[in-house]
Coordinates of C-alpha atoms in Angstrom, one line a residue:
M69 CA -31.1 55.8 52.8
S70 CA -31.8 59.4 53.7
N71 CA -33.9 61.0 56.5
V72 CA -36.3 63.7 55.4
L73 CA -37.8 66.0 58.0
I74 CA -41.0 67.9 57.1
I75 CA -42.0 70.9 59.3
E76 CA -45.6 71.9 58.8
S77 CA -46.6 75.3 60.2
S78 CA -49.9 76.2 58.6
A79 CA -52.7 76.9 61.1
R80 CA -55.1 75.4 58.6
Q81 CA -55.4 71.7 57.9
Q82 CA -57.6 70.5 54.9
D83 CA -57.8 74.0 53.3
S84 CA -54.1 74.7 53.6
F85 CA -52.2 75.5 50.3
S86 CA -48.8 74.8 51.9
R87 CA -50.0 71.4 53.1
Q88 CA -51.0 70.6 49.5
L89 CA -47.4 71.3 48.5
T90 CA -46.0 69.1 51.2
R91 CA -48.3 66.3 50.3
Q92 CA -47.1 66.5 46.7
F93 CA -43.5 66.7 47.9
I94 CA -43.8 63.6 50.1
S95 CA -45.6 61.6 47.3
Q96 CA -42.9 62.5 44.7
W97 CA -40.0 62.0 47.1
Q98 CA -41.2 58.6 48.3
A99 CA -41.8 57.5 44.7
A100 CA -38.2 58.5 43.7
H101 CA -36.6 57.4 47.0
P102 CA -38.7 54.5 48.4
A103 CA -36.1 53.6 51.0
D104 CA -35.9 57.0 52.6
R105 CA -37.5 57.8 56.0
V106 CA -39.9 60.7 56.0
T107 CA -40.8 62.3 59.4
V108 CA -43.5 65.0 59.6
R109 CA -43.7 67.4 62.6
D110 CA -46.9 69.4 62.6
L111 CA -46.5 72.6 64.6
A112 CA -50.2 73.4 64.4
R113 CA -51.3 70.1 65.9
N114 CA -48.4 70.0 68.3
P115 CA -47.2 73.6 68.8
V116 CA -43.8 74.3 70.3
P117 CA -43.8 76.9 73.2
H118 CA -42.2 80.2 72.5
L119 CA -38.7 80.9 73.9
D120 CA -39.0 81.6 77.7
A121 CA -36.9 81.6 80.9
D122 CA -37.3 77.9 81.4
L123 CA -35.7 77.1 78.0
L124 CA -32.9 79.5 78.6
G125 CA -32.3 78.1 82.0
G126 CA -32.3 74.5 80.6
W127 CA -29.6 75.6 78.1
M128 CA -27.4 77.6 80.4
K129 CA -27.6 76.1 83.9
P130 CA -25.6 73.0 85.1
E131 CA -27.9 70.0 85.5
A132 CA -27.8 70.2 89.3
Q133 CA -29.1 73.7 89.2
R134 CA -32.0 73.2 86.8
S135 CA -35.6 73.1 87.9
A136 CA -38.1 70.5 86.7
Q137 CA -39.5 72.9 84.2
E138 CA -36.1 73.8 82.9
N139 CA -35.2 70.1 82.5
A140 CA -38.5 69.5 80.6
S141 CA -37.9 72.5 78.3
L142 CA -34.3 71.2 77.6
Q143 CA -35.6 67.7 76.9
R144 CA -38.1 69.2 74.4
S145 CA -35.4 71.3 72.7
N146 CA -33.1 68.2 72.5
E147 CA -35.8 66.2 70.8
L148 CA -36.4 68.8 68.2
T149 CA -32.7 69.4 67.6
D150 CA -32.0 65.7 67.4
E151 CA -34.6 65.5 64.5
V152 CA -32.8 68.2 62.6
L153 CA -29.4 66.7 63.2
A154 CA -30.6 63.4 61.9
A155 CA -32.2 64.8 58.8
D156 CA -30.4 64.8 55.5
V157 CA -33.2 66.8 53.9
L158 CA -35.2 69.5 55.6
V159 CA -38.6 70.8 54.3
L160 CA -40.2 73.9 55.8
A161 CA -43.8 74.5 54.8
A162 CA -44.4 78.2 55.5
P163 CA -47.5 80.1 54.7
M164 CA -47.0 83.8 54.8
Y165 CA -48.7 85.5 57.7
N166 CA -48.4 89.3 57.8
F167 CA -45.4 89.3 55.5
A168 CA -43.4 86.8 57.5
I169 CA -43.4 83.2 58.8
P170 CA -45.9 81.8 61.3
S171 CA -45.0 82.3 64.9
T172 CA -45.1 78.5 65.4
L173 CA -42.3 78.1 62.9
K174 CA -40.3 80.9 64.6
A175 CA -40.8 79.1 68.0
W176 CA -39.4 75.9 66.4
L177 CA -36.4 77.8 65.0
D178 CA -35.8 79.3 68.5
H179 CA -35.5 75.7 69.9
V180 CA -33.1 74.3 67.2
L181 CA -30.8 77.3 66.7
R182 CA -28.5 76.3 69.5
A183 CA -24.9 77.4 70.2
G184 CA -22.6 74.5 70.3
V185 CA -25.1 72.2 68.7
T186 CA -26.3 73.6 65.4
F187 CA -23.8 76.5 65.2
K188 CA -20.8 77.7 67.1
Y189 CA -19.1 81.0 67.7
T190 CA -15.5 81.3 66.5
E191 CA -12.9 84.1 66.4
T192 CA -14.1 85.0 62.9
G193 CA -17.8 84.9 63.7
P194 CA -20.6 82.2 63.9
Q195 CA -20.1 79.0 62.0
G196 CA -23.0 76.6 61.1
L197 CA -22.6 73.0 62.0
L198 CA -25.2 71.4 59.8
T199 CA -23.2 71.3 56.6
G200 CA -24.1 68.8 53.9
K201 CA -27.8 69.1 54.3
Q202 CA -30.4 70.1 51.7
A203 CA -33.4 72.3 52.4
Y204 CA -36.6 73.1 50.6
V205 CA -39.0 75.9 51.6
L206 CA -42.6 75.7 50.4
T207 CA -44.5 78.9 50.8
A208 CA -48.1 79.9 50.3
R209 CA -48.9 83.6 49.8
G210 CA -52.1 85.5 49.3
G211 CA -50.4 88.2 47.2
L212 CA -47.3 88.6 45.0
Y213 CA -44.2 89.2 47.1
A214 CA -41.3 87.3 45.6
G215 CA -38.3 89.6 45.1
S216 CA -40.1 92.6 46.7
T217 CA -39.2 94.5 49.9
S218 CA -42.4 93.1 51.4
D219 CA -41.1 89.6 51.4
H220 CA -39.7 89.0 54.9
Q221 CA -39.9 85.2 54.6
E222 CA -37.3 84.2 52.1
P223 CA -34.5 86.6 53.2
Y224 CA -35.0 85.6 56.9
L225 CA -35.1 81.9 56.2
R226 CA -32.1 82.0 53.9
Q227 CA -30.1 83.7 56.6
V228 CA -31.3 81.3 59.3
M229 CA -30.5 78.3 57.2
A230 CA -27.0 79.6 56.3
F231 CA -26.4 80.5 60.0
I232 CA -26.7 76.8 60.9
G233 CA -24.7 75.7 57.8
I234 CA -27.4 74.8 55.3
H235 CA -26.6 76.7 52.1
D236 CA -28.4 74.4 49.6
V237 CA -31.9 75.9 50.0
T238 CA -34.6 75.8 47.3
F239 CA -37.6 78.1 47.6
I240 CA -40.9 77.3 45.9
H241 CA -43.5 80.0 46.2
A242 CA -47.2 79.6 45.6
E243 CA -48.3 83.2 45.2
G244 CA -51.4 85.2 44.4
L245 CA -53.7 82.7 46.2
N246 CA -56.1 85.4 47.6
L247 CA -56.1 87.7 44.6
G248 CA -59.2 86.3 42.8
G249 CA -59.7 85.5 39.2
D250 CA -57.2 82.9 37.9
F251 CA -54.4 84.0 40.2
Q252 CA -55.0 81.2 42.7
E253 CA -55.0 78.4 40.2
K254 CA -52.0 79.9 38.3
G255 CA -50.0 80.4 41.4
L256 CA -50.7 76.9 42.8
N257 CA -50.0 75.2 39.5
Q258 CA -46.7 77.0 39.0
A259 CA -45.6 75.9 42.4
K260 CA -46.6 72.3 41.8
A261 CA -44.8 72.3 38.4
R262 CA -41.6 73.5 40.1
L263 CA -42.0 70.8 42.7
A264 CA -42.4 68.2 40.0
A265 CA -39.3 69.4 38.2
I266 CA -37.1 69.1 41.2
A267 CA -38.4 65.7 42.3

């Protein structure tokens, strides 16, 4: 049995294209792997605070020196990190906002990229500690950005995943969703077909 962790980050709910992709992913995955456990964390419904002094204090101070706020921030970070550590498969649903990922997803990443937990520093540089995991990134984009210099999603997320040791990363882009004509239908159908092929 494997653990699958889904991270939703779209600010929209019913009208979200990235959520359509995650719903299809979950349905297909559960049909193919009925014994697997699927956990969904919705960063729109339950946003994670941005990195602040309390979280840094929780990470860096000895327990006896932490304030109540720092302990609470550390506990939240531990909960999020424990979910990632327990996951065999990580799915990031990431609509493109202003050429990049939603700030809610960035805040989540800031909680789980932790020295000594998900990566470590060595004499030869950083080393990821989450080896052996598989990741899927499902994006929804208003325009056509894949492979262009305007795409700041895929390069960033590939680097972040590699930084913590996840190198098996599959990107599925639903593009052209706001271009009008048949772009939306074509872009969504292409993404869904790719999803069906990998399931």
